[in-house]
Short mmCIF file of C-alpha atoms in Angstrom, two decimals:
data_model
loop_
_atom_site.label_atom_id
_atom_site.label_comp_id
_atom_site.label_asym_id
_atom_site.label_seq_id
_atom_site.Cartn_x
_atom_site.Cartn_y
_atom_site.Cartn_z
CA UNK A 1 156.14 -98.88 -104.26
CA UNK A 2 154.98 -98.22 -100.92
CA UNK A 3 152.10 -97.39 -99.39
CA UNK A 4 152.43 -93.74 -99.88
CA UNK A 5 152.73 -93.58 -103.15
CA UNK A 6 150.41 -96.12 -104.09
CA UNK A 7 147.47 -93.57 -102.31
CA UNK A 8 149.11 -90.57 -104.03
CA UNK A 9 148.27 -92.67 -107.34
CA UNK A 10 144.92 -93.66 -106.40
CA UNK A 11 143.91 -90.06 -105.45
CA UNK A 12 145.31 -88.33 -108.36
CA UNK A 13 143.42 -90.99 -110.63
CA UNK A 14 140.39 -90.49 -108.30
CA UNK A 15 140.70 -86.89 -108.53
CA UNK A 16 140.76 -86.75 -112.55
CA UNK A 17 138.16 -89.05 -113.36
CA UNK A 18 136.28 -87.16 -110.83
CA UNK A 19 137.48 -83.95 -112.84
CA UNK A 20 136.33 -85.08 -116.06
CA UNK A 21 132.88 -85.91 -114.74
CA UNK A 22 132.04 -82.55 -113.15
CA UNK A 23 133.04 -80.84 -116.38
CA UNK A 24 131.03 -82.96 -118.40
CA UNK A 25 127.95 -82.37 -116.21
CA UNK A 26 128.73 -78.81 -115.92
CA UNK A 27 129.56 -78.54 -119.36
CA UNK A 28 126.32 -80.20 -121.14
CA UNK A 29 123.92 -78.12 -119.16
CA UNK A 30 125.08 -75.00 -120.00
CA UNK A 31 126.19 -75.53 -123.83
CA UNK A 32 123.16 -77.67 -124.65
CA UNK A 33 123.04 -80.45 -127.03
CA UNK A 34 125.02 -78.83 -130.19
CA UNK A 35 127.67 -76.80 -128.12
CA UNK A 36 128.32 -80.14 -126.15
CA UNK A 37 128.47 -82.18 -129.31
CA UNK A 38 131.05 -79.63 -130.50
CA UNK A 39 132.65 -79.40 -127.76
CA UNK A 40 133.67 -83.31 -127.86
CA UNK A 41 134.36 -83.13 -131.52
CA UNK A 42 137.03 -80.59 -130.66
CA UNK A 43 138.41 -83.44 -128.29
CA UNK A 44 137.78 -86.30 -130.39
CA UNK A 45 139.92 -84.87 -133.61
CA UNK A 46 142.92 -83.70 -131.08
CA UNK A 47 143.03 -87.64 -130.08
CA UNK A 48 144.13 -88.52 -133.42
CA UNK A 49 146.68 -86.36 -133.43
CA UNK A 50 147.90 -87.07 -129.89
CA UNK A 51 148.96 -89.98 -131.36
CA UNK A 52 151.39 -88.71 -133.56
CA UNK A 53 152.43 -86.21 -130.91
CA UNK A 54 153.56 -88.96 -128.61
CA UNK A 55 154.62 -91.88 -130.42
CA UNK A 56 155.59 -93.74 -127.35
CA UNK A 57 158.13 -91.10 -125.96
CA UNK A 58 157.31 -91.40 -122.78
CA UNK A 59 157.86 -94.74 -122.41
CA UNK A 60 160.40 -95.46 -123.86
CA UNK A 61 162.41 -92.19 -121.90
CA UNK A 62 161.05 -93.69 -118.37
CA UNK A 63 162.77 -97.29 -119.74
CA UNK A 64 166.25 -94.97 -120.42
CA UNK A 65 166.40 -93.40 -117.76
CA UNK A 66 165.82 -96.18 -115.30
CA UNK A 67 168.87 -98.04 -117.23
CA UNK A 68 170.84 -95.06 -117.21
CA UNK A 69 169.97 -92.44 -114.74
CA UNK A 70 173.45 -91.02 -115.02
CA UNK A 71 172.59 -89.79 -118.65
CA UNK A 72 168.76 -88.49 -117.77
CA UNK A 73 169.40 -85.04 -117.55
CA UNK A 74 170.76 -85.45 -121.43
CA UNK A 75 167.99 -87.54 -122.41
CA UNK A 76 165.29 -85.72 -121.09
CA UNK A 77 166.38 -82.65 -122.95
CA UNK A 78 166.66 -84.49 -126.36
CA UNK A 79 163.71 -85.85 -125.77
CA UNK A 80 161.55 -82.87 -125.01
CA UNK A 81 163.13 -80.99 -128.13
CA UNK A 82 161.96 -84.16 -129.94
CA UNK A 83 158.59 -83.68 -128.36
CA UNK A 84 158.50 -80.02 -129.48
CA UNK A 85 159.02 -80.55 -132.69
CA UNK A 86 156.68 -83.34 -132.92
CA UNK A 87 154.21 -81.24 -131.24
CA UNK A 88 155.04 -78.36 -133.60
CA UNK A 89 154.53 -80.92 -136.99
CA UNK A 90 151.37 -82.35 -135.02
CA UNK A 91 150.07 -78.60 -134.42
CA UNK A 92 150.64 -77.77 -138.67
CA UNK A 93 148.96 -81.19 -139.71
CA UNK A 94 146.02 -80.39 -137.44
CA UNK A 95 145.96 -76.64 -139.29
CA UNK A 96 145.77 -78.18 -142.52
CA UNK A 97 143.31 -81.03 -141.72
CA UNK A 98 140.98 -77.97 -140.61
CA UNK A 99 141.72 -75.73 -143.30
CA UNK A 100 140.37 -78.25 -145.87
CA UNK A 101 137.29 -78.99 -144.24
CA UNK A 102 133.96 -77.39 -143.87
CA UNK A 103 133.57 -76.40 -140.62
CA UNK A 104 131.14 -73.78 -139.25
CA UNK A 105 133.15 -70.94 -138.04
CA UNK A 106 132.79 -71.25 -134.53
CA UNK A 107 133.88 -74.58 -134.41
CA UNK A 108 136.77 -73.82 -136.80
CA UNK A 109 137.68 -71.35 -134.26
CA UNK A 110 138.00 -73.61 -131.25
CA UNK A 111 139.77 -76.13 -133.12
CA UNK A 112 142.22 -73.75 -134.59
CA UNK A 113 143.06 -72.55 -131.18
CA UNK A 114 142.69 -75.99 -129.05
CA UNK A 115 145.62 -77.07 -131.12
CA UNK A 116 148.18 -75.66 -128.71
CA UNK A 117 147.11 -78.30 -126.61
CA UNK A 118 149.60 -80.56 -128.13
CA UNK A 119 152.20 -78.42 -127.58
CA UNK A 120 150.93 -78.65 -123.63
CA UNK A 121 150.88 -81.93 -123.48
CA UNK A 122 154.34 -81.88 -125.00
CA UNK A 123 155.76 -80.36 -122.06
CA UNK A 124 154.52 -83.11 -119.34
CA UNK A 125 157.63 -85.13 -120.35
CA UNK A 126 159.66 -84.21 -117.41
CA UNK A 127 156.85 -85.77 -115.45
CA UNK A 128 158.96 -89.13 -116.38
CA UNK A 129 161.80 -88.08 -114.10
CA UNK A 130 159.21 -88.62 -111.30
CA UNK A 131 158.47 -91.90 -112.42
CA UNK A 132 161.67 -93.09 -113.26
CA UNK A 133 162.60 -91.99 -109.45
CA UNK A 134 159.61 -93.59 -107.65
CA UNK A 135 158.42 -90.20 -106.86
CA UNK A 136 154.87 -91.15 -108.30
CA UNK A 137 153.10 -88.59 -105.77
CA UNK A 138 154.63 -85.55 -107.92
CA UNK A 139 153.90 -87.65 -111.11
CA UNK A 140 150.25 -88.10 -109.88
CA UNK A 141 150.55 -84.13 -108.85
CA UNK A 142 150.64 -83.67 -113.29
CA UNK A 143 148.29 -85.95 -113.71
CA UNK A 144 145.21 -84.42 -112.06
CA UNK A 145 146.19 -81.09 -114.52
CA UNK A 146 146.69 -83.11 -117.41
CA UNK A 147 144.51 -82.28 -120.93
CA UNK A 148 142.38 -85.77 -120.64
CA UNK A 149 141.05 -85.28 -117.38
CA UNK A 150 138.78 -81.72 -118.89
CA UNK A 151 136.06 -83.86 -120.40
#
């Protein structure tokens, strides 16, 4: 990795953390102490089901492709159908999870609608072509507009 690309890394992680703190200040002055408490329950019942949204796709498609770069263009598109689908069964389970619980409305709402977040975050696979290439500066170029860096 050169030198280059190592500061393209450090910036992008620089600029997301930094990202994620503005919107949290910004954020809990201006919702208050229930809005902001709702607001990071909506993120804090996505992150269980980004877990079954990724399963460890990513990795194991940057680990492919670096073996077999010939074949990425084939594997990349498998994978992000898998991803889709994954996304789509992690979007339903997320439906029904809120469905059966008692949630004010508002709240219901933003959770019912935040769930196409996993369907975004779905379609930063291709990102792993960057890695797999050593083109981390357009991989770190994703990573300052990914989901996790909002709050």
């Amino acid at each position: 990795m050169d030198k280059l690309q190592l500061e393209m890394q450090m910036a992008a992680q620089g600029m997301s953390l930094t990202t994620g703190l503005a919107t949290s200040a910004i954020l809990s002055r201006y919702l208050g102490v229930e809005g902001f408490g709702q607001f990071y329950y909506v993120f804090a019942f996505y992150y269980f089901f980004l877990t079954l949204n990724d399963l460890g796709v990513n990795t194991i498609i940057l680990r492919e492709i670096s073996q077999k770069p010939e074949q990425s263009a084939t594997m990349l598109g498998t994978m992000l159908i898998f991803k889709l689908c994954l996304a789509a069964v992690s979007v339903l389970a997320a439906w029904t999870a809120i469905s059966w619980m008692d949630f004010p409305p508002v709240l219901k709402n933003a959770l019912t609608i935040y769930a196409f977040v996993l369907v975004a975050t779905s379609l930063q696979l291709p990102s792993v072509i960057f890695q797999a290439v050593l083109k981390l500066e357009y991989s770190s170029g994703i990573l300052i507009f990914s989901p996790s860096c909002w709050a």
